[in-house]
Short mmCIF file of C-alpha atoms in Angstrom, two decimals:
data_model
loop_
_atom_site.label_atom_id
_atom_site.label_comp_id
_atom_site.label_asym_id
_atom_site.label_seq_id
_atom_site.Cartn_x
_atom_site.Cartn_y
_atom_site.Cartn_z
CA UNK I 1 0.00 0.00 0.00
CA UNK I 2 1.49 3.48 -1.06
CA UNK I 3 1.83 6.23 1.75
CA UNK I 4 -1.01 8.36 0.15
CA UNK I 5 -3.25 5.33 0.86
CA UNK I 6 -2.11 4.48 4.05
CA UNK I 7 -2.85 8.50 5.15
CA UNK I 8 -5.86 8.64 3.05
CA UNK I 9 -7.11 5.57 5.13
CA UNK I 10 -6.23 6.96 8.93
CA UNK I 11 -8.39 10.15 7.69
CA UNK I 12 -11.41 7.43 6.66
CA UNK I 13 -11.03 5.96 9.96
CA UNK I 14 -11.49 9.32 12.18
CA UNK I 15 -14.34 10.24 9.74
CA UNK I 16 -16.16 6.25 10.41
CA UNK I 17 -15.43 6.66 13.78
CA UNK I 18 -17.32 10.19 14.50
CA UNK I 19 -14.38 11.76 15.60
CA UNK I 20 -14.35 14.08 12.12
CA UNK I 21 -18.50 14.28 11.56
CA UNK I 22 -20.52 15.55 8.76
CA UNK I 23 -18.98 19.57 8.04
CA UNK I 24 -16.28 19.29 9.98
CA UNK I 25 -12.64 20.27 8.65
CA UNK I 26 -10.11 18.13 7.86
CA UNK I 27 -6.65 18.90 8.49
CA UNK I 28 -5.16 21.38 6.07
CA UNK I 29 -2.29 20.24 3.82
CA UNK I 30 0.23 21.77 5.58
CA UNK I 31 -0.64 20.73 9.10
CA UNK I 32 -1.09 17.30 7.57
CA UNK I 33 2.09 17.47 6.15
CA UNK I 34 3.96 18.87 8.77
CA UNK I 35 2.26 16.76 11.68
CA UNK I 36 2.65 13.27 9.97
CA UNK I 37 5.58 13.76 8.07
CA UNK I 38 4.80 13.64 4.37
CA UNK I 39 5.03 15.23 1.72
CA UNK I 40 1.93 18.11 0.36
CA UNK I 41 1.79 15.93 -2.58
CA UNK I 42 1.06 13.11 -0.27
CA UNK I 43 -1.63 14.90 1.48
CA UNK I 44 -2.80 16.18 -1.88
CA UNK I 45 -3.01 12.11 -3.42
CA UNK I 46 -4.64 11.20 0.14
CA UNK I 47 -7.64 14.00 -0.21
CA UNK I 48 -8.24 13.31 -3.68
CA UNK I 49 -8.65 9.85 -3.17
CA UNK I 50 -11.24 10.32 -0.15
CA UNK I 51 -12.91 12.84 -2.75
CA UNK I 52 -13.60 9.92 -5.13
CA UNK I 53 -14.57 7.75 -1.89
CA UNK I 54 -17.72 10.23 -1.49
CA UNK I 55 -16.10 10.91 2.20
CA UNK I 56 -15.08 14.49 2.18
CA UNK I 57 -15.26 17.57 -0.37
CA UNK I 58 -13.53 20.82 -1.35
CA UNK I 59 -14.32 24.13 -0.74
CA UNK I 60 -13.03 26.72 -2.61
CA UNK I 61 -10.18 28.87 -0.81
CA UNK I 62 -11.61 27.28 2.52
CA UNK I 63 -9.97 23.72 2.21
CA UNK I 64 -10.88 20.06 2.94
CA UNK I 65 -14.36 19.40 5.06
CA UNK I 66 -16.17 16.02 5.39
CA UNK I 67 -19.02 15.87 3.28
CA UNK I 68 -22.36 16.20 4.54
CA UNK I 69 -23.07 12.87 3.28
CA UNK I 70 -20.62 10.89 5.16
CA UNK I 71 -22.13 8.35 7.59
CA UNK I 72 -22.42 9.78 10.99
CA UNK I 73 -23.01 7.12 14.10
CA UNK I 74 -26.19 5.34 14.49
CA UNK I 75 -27.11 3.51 17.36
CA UNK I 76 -26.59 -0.01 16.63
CA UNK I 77 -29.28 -3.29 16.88
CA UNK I 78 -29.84 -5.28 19.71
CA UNK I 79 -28.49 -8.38 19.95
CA UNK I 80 -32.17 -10.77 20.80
CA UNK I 81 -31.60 -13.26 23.54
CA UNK I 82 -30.76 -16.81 22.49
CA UNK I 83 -33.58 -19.37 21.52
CA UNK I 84 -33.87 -21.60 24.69
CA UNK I 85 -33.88 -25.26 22.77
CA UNK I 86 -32.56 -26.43 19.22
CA UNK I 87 -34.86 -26.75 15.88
CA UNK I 88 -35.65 -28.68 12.89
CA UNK I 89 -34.69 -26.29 9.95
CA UNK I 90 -36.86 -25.55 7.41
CA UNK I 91 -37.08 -21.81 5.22
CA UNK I 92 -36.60 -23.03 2.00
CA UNK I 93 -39.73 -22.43 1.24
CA UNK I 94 -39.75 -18.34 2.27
CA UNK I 95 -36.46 -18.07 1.25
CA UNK I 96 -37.16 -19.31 -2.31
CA UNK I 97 -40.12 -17.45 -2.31
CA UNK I 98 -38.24 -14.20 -1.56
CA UNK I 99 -34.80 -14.59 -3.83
CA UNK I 100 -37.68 -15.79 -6.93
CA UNK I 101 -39.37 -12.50 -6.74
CA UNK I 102 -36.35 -10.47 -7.23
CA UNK I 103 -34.82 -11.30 -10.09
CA UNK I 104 -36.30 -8.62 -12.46
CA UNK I 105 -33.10 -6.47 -13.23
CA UNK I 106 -35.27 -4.00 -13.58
CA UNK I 107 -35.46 -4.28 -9.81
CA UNK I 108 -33.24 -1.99 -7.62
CA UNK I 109 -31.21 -4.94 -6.08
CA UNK I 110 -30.38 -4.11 -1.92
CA UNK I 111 -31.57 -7.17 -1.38
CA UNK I 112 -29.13 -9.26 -3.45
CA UNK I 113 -26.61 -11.29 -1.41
CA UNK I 114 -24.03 -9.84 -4.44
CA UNK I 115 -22.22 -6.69 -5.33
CA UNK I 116 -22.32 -5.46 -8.87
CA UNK I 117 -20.62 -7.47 -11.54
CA UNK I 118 -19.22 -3.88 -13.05
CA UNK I 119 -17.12 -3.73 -10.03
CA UNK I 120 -15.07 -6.33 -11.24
CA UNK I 121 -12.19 -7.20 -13.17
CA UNK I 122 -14.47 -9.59 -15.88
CA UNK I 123 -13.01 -8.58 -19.56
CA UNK I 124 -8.94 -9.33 -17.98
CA UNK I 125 -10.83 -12.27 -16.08
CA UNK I 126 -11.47 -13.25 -20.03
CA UNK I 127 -8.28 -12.72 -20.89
CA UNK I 128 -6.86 -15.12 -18.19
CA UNK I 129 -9.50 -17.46 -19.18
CA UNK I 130 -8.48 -17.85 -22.82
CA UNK I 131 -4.54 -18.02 -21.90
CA UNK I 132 -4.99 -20.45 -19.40
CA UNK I 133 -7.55 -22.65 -21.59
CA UNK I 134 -5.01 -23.04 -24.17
CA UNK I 135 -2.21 -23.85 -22.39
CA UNK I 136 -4.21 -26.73 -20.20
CA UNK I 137 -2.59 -29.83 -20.36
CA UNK I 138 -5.18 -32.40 -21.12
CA UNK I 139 -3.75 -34.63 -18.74
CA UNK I 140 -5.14 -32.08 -15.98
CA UNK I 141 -8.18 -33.82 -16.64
CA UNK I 142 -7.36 -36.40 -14.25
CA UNK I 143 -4.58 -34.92 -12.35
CA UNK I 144 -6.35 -32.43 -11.14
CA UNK I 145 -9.24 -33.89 -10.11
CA UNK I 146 -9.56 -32.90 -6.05
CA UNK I 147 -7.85 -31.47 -4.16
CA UNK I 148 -7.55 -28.87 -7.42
CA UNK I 149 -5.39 -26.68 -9.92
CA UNK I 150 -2.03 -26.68 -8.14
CA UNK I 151 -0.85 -23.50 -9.17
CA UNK I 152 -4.35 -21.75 -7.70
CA UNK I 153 -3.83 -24.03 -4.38
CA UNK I 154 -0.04 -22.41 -4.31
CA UNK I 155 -1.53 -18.78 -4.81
CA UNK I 156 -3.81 -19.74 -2.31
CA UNK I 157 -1.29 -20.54 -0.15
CA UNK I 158 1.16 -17.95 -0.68
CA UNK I 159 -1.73 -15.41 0.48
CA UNK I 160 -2.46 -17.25 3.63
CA UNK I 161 1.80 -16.86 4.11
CA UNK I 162 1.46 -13.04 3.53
CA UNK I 163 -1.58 -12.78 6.36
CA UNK I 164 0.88 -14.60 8.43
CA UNK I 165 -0.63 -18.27 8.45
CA UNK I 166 1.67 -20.61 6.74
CA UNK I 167 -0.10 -23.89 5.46
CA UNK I 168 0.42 -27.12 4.08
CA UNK I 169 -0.94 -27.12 0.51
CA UNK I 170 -2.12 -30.47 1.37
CA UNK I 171 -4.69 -28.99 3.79
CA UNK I 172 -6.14 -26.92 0.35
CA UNK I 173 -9.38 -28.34 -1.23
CA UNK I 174 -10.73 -26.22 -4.24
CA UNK I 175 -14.31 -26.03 -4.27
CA UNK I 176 -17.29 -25.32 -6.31
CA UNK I 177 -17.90 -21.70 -4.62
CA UNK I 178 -17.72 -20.99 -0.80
CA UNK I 179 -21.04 -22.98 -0.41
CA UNK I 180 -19.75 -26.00 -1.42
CA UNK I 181 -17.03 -26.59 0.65
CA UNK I 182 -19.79 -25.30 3.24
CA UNK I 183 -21.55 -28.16 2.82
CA UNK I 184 -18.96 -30.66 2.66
CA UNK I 185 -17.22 -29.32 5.88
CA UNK I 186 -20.53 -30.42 7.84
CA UNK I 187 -20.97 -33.52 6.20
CA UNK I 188 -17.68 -34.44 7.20
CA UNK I 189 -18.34 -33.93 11.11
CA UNK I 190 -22.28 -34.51 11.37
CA UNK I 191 -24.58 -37.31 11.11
CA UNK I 192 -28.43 -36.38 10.31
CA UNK I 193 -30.06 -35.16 13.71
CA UNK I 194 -26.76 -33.31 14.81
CA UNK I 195 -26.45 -29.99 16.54
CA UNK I 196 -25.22 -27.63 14.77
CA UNK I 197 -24.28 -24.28 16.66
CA UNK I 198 -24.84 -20.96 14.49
CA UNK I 199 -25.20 -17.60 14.54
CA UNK I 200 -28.61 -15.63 14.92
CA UNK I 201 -29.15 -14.08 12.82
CA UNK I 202 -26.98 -16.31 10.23
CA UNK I 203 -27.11 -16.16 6.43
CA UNK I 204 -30.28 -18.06 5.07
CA UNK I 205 -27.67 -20.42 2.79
CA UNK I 206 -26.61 -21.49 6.07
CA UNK I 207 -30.17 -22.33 7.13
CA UNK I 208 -30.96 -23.95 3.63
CA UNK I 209 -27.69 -26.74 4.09
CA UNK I 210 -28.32 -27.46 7.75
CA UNK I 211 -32.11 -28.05 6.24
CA UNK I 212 -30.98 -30.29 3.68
CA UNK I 213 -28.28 -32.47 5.52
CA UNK I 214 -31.28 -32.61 7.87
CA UNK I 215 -29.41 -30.92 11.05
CA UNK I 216 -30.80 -29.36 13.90
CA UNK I 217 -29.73 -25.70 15.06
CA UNK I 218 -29.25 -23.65 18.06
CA UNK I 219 -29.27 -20.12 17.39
CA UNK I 220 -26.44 -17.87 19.01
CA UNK I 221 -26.66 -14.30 19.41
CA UNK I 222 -24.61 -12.09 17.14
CA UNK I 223 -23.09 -8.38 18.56
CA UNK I 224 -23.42 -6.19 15.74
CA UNK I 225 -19.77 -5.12 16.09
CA UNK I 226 -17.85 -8.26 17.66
CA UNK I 227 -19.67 -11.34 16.63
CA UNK I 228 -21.04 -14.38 18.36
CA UNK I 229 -21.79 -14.20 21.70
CA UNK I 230 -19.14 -16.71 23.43
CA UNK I 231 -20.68 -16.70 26.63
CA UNK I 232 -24.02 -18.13 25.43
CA UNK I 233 -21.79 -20.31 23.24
CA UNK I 234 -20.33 -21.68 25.91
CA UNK I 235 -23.01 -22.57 27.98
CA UNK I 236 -24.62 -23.95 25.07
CA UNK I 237 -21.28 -26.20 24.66
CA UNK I 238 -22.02 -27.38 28.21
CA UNK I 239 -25.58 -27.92 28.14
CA UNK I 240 -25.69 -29.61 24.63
CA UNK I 241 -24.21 -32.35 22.31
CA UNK I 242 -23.11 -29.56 20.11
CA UNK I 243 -21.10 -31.51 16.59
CA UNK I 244 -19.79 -28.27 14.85
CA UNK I 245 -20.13 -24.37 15.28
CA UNK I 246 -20.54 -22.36 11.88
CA UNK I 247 -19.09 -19.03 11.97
CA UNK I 248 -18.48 -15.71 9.92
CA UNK I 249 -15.89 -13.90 12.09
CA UNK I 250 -15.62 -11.17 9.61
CA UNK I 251 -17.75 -8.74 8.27
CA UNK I 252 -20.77 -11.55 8.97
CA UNK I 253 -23.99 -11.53 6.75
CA UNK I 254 -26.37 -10.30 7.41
CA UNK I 255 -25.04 -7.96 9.83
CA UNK I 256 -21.54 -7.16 9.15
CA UNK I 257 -19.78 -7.97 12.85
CA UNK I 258 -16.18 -8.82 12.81
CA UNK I 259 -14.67 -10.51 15.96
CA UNK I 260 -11.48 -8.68 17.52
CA UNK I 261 -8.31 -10.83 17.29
CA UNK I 262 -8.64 -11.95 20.81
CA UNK I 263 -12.48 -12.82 21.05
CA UNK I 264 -11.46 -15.07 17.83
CA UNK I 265 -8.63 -16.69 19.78
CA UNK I 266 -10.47 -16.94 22.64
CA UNK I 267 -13.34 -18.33 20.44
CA UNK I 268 -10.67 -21.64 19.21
CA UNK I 269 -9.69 -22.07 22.98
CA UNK I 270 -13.45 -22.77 23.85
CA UNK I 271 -13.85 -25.36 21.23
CA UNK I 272 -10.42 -26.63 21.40
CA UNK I 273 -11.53 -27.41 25.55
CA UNK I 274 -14.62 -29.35 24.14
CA UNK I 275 -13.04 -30.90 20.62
CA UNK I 276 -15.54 -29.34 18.40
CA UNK I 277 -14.72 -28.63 15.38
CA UNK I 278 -15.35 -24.55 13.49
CA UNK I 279 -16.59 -24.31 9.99
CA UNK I 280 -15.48 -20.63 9.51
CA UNK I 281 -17.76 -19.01 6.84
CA UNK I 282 -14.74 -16.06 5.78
CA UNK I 283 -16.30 -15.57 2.36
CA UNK I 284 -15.99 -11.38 2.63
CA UNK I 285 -12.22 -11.65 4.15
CA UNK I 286 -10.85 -9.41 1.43
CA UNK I 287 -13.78 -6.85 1.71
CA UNK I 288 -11.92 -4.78 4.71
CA UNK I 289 -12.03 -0.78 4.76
CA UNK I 290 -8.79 -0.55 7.53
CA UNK I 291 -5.21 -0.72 6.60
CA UNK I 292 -4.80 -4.51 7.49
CA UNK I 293 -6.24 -7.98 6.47
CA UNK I 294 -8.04 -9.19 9.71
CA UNK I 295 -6.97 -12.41 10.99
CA UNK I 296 -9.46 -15.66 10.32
CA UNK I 297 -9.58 -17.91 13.45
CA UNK I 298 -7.77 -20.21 11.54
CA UNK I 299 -4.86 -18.07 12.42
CA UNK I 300 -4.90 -19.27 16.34
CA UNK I 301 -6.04 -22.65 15.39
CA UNK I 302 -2.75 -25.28 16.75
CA UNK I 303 -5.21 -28.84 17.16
CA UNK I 304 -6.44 -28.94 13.19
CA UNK I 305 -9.73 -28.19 14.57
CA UNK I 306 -11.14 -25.36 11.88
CA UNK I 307 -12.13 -25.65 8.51
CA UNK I 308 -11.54 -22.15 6.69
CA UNK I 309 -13.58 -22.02 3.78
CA UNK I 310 -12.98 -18.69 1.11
CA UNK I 311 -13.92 -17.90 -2.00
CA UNK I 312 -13.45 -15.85 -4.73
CA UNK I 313 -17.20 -14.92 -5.47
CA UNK I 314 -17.07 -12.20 -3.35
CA UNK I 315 -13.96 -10.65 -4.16
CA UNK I 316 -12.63 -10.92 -7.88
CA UNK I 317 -14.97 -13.91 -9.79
CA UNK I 318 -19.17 -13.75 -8.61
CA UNK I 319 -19.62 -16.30 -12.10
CA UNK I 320 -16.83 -18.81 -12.05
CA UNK I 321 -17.84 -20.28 -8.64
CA UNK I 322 -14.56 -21.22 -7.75
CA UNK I 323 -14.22 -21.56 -3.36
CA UNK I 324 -11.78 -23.17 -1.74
CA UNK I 325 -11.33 -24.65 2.53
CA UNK I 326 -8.17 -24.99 4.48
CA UNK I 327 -9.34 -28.26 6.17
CA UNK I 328 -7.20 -28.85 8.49
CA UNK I 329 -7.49 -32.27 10.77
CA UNK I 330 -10.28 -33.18 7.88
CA UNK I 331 -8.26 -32.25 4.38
CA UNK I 332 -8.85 -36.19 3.92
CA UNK I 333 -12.14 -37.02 4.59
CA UNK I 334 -13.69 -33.61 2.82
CA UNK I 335 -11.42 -34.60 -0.43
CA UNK I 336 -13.05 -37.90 -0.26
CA UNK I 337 -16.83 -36.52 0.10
CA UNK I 338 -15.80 -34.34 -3.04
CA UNK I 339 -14.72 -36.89 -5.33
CA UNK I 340 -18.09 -38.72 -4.13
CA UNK I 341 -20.21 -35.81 -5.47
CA UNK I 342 -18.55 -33.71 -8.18
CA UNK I 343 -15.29 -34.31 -8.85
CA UNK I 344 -13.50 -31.40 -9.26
CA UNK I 345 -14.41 -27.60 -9.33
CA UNK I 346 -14.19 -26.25 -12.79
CA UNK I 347 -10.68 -27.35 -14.30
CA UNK I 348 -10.35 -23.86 -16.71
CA UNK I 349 -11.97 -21.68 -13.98
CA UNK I 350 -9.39 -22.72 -11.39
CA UNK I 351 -6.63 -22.20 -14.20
CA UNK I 352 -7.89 -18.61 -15.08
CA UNK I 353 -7.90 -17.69 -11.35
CA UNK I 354 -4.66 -18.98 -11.00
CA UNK I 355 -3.34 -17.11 -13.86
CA UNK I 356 -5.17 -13.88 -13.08
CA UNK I 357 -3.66 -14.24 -9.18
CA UNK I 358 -0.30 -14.14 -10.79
CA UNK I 359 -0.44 -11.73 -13.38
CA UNK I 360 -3.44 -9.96 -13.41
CA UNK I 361 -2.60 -7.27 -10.23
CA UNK I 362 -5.16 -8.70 -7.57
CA UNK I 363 -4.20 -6.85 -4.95
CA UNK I 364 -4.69 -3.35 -7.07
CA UNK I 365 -7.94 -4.52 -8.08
CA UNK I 366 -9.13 -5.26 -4.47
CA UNK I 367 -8.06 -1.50 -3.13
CA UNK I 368 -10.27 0.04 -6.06
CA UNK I 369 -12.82 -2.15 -4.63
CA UNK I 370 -12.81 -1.91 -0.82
CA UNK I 371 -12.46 2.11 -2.08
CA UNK I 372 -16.19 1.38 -3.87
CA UNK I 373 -17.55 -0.19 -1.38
CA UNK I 374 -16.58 2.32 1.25
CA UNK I 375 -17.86 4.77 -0.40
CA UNK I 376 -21.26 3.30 -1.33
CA UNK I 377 -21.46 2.31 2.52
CA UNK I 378 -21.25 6.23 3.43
CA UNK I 379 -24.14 7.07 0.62
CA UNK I 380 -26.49 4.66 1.85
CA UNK I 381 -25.75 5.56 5.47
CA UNK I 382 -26.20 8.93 4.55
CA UNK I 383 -29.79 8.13 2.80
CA UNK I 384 -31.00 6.58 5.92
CA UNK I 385 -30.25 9.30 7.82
CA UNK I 386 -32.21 11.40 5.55
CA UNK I 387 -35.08 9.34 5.18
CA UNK I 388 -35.59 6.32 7.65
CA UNK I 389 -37.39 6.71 11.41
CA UNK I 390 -35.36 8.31 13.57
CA UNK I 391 -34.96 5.61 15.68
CA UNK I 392 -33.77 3.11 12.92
CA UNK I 393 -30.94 1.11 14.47
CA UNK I 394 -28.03 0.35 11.54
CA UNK I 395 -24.86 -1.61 11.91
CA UNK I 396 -22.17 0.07 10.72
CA UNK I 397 -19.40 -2.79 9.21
CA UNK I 398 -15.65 -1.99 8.41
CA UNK I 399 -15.78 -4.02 5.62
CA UNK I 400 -18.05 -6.39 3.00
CA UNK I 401 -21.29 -4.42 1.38
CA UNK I 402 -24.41 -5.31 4.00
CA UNK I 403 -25.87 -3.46 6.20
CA UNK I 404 -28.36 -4.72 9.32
CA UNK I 405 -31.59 -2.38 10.27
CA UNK I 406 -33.85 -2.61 13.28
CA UNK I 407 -36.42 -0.37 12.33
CA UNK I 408 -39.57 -0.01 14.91
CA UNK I 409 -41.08 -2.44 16.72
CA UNK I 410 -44.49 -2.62 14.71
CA UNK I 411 -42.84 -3.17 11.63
CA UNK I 412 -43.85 -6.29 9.84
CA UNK I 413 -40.33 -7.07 7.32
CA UNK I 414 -42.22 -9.19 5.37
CA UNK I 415 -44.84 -6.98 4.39
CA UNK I 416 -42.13 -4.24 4.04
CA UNK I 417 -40.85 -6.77 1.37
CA UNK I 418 -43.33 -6.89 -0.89
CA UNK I 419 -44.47 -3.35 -0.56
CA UNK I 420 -41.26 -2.50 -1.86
CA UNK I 421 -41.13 -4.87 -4.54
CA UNK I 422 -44.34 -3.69 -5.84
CA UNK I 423 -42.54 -0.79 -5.94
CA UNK I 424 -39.69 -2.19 -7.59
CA UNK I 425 -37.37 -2.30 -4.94
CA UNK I 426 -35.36 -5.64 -3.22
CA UNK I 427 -34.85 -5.77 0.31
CA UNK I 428 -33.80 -9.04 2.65
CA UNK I 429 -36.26 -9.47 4.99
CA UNK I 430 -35.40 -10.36 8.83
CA UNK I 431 -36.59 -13.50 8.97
CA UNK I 432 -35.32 -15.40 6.04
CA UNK I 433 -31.73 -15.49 8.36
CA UNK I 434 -33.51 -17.52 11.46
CA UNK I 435 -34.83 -20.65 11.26
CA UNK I 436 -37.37 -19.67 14.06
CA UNK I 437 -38.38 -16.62 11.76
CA UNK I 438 -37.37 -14.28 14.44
CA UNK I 439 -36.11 -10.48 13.67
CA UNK I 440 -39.63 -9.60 12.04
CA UNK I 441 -38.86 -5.86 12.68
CA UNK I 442 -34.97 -6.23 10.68
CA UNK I 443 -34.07 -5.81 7.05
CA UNK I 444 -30.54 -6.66 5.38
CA UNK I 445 -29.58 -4.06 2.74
CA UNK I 446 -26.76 -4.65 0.17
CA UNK I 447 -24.95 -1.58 -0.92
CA UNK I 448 -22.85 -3.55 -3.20
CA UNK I 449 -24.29 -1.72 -6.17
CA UNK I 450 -22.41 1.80 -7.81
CA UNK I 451 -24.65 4.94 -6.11
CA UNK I 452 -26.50 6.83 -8.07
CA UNK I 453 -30.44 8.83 -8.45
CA UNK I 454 -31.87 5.28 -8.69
CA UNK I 455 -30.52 4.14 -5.41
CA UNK I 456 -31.31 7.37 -3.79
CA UNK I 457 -34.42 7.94 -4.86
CA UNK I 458 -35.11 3.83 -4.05
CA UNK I 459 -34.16 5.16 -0.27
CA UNK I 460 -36.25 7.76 -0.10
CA UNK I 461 -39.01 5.59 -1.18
CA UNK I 462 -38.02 2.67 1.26
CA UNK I 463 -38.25 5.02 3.75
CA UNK I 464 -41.57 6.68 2.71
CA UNK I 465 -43.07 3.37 2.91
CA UNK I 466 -41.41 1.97 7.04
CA UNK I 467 -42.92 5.35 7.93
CA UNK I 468 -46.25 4.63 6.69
CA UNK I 469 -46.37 1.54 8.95
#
């Protein structure tokens, strides 16, 4: 990361914060300069940058103020106490319901579980995919059948090494998406009728494989900021036969809590104490706004115990379903469930990955993303401001593109949904992430999606419509 960045980024941070709010000047070049030790033209690269991020604006002969649309702090949701027994699984029905209804692109898409394809690298995607198509090797047909590509496994790899986390290639499975290796990660430790300890609310995909592999779940409460609640986990642990614990530690859907380094280690210690294995869901990993990668739990894991399952959906490839888990303790047995159901991921999708990781400057195209996103997250926080209930509740993530309402208590989210729809707007309903169909009065809103009068004027209406209730 250049210098600019790195300064442009510490100025982002006061402004998320509240410590620099809506109007308020920033530093002037020169006391920048001066105070930090760079260079005008640093300070200059650093506030033009933050200009295209939507965070703060110039005024002429005045200097550098944050823009009135920045977010300023809401107060956040309420974590709902735990669900006192375990449950059968089933919302595929309202969830299918929900994600069939929005697929009109016509539709104004917050409540699509993607970002916007145009944020992407596709057409030098393309390119990778024809030069690594014709210099296959035919014999990769059965060679690399799982565990995968090598060459993407050793990228793979080599990014875990630069985060610090050095592992055995052997422990690398490439998958067909995140979702797969999802799936296989719980077949591998449950039986039907298992416990399976998740997070309330938890992504409805989550819901739908526990529903199929016909598992039974006990919700946990999430913090909106740091994660699962470990306490209730732990008494949980005690109380029941608990076989695995699936968990997004960062930036978790639907609400966008990251656990602090130490409530993650402190997180493998618990389960470490009662030998239960982690599926961690880190899917939005490469989605931060700070300065530094944070650390899976995989990181503090020394027993082989968690399965770290990625992907690069999220990140760089939304079409070539291409995932990947670091399987630790169960590399073996999850290779062995893949060859029993497909085979292999995509053998010229893993190649053009591979080829793109190497050549195609990754790392450039995820700071012109995490930029985007930031800067979407600010005009939709902004919007809400503007045009919600006052006493809307809103997470308020450091990274990935969701954000988590509580709106007031008499609002129904699922006739919210399809008053917006008829309006021809998406949203993510509250209860589609439980499988008690709790959080009636919560909505999930991607901001994935470039800003613009569409999106605004979808707000305003959004709004218009929770007030009416």
């Amino acid at each position: 990361m250049k210098r600019y960045e790195r300064f442009a980024d510490d100025i982002a941070e006061l402004i998320r914060s509240g410590v620099l709010g809506p109007g308020q000047r920033v530093p002037s070049v020169r006391y920048a300069s001066q105070t930090h030790g760079v260079s005008p033209s640093t300070v200059f690269q650093a506030y033009y940058l933050l200009e295209r991020r939507g965070l703060i604006r110039a005024r002429p002969r005045s200097g550098y103020f944050v823009n009135a649309h920045a977010p300023r702090p809401f107060c956040e949701p309420q974590p709902q106490a735990p669900a006192s027994e375990s449950t059968d699984v089933d919302v595929s029905g309202l969830v299918f319901s929900i994600l069939d209804s929005i697929k009109d692109p016509h539709t104004v898409p917050f409540g699509s579980a993607f970002p916007s394809p145009s944020l992407f690298p596709l057409q030098r995607l393309s390119r990778s995919l024809a030069s690594a198509s014709r210099a296959m090797d035919p014999r990769m047909v059965v060679t690399d059948l799982s565990p995968g590509n090598p060459q993407l496994r050793r990228q793979i790899a080599l990014r875990y090494m630069v985060g610090g986390l050095m592992l055995p290639m052997e422990e690398l499975l490439i998958t067909n998406g995140a979702l797969e290796a999802l799936n296989l990660c719980l077949q591998a430790v449950t039986q039907p009728g298992d416990l399976v300890a998740i997070e309330a609310p938890a992504f409805y995909a989550c819901l739908q494989v526990l529903e199929r592999l016909k598992l039974k779940a006990v919700e946990i409460p999430v913090h909106p900021r740091e994660g699962m609640d470990l306490g209730v986990l732990a008494q949980t642990l005690d109380k029941h036969p608990v076989k695995a614990v699936w968990c997004m530690t960062n930036f978790q859907n639907p609400v966008g809590a990251s656990m602090p380094e130490a409530k993650k280690q402190e997180l493998v210690e618990l389960l470490k104490r009662h030998q239960v294995p982690l599926i961690e869901d880190d899917v939005y990993a490469e989605l931060y706004y700070s300065q530094q990668a944070p650390k899976p739990a995989k990181a503090f894991d020394t027993e082989g115990l968690v399965m770290h399952c990625g992907s690069f959906a999220k990140s760089l490839a939304p079409g070539y379903r291409i995932g990947w888990v670091a399987a630790g303790r169960f590399a073996q047995k999850i290779e062995r469930l893949k060859l029993m159901t497909s085979l292999c991921a995509s053998m010229p999708a893993q190649a053009a990955i591979a080829d793109y990781l190497q050549h195609g400057g990754y790392d450039r195209h995820l700071r012109k993303l995490r930029y985007a996103l930031e800067g979407q997250q600010a005009n939709m926080l902004a919007a809400i401001a503007r045009h919600f209930p006052a006493q809307t509740r809103v997470s308020q993530p450091s990274g990935g593109y969701f954000l988590w309402l509580e709106l007031p208590e008499q609002m129904d989210a699922l006739k919210l949904f399809h008053m917006a729809l008829a309006q021809g707007i998406s949203i993510a309903p509250g209860p589609i992430f439980s499988p008690t169909r709790r959080f009636g009065n919560c909505i999930r809103l991607n901001y994935g999606s470039p800003w613009g009068d569409g999106a605004e004027q979808a707000m305003e209406t959004l709004g218009r419509i929770v007030r009416s209730f």
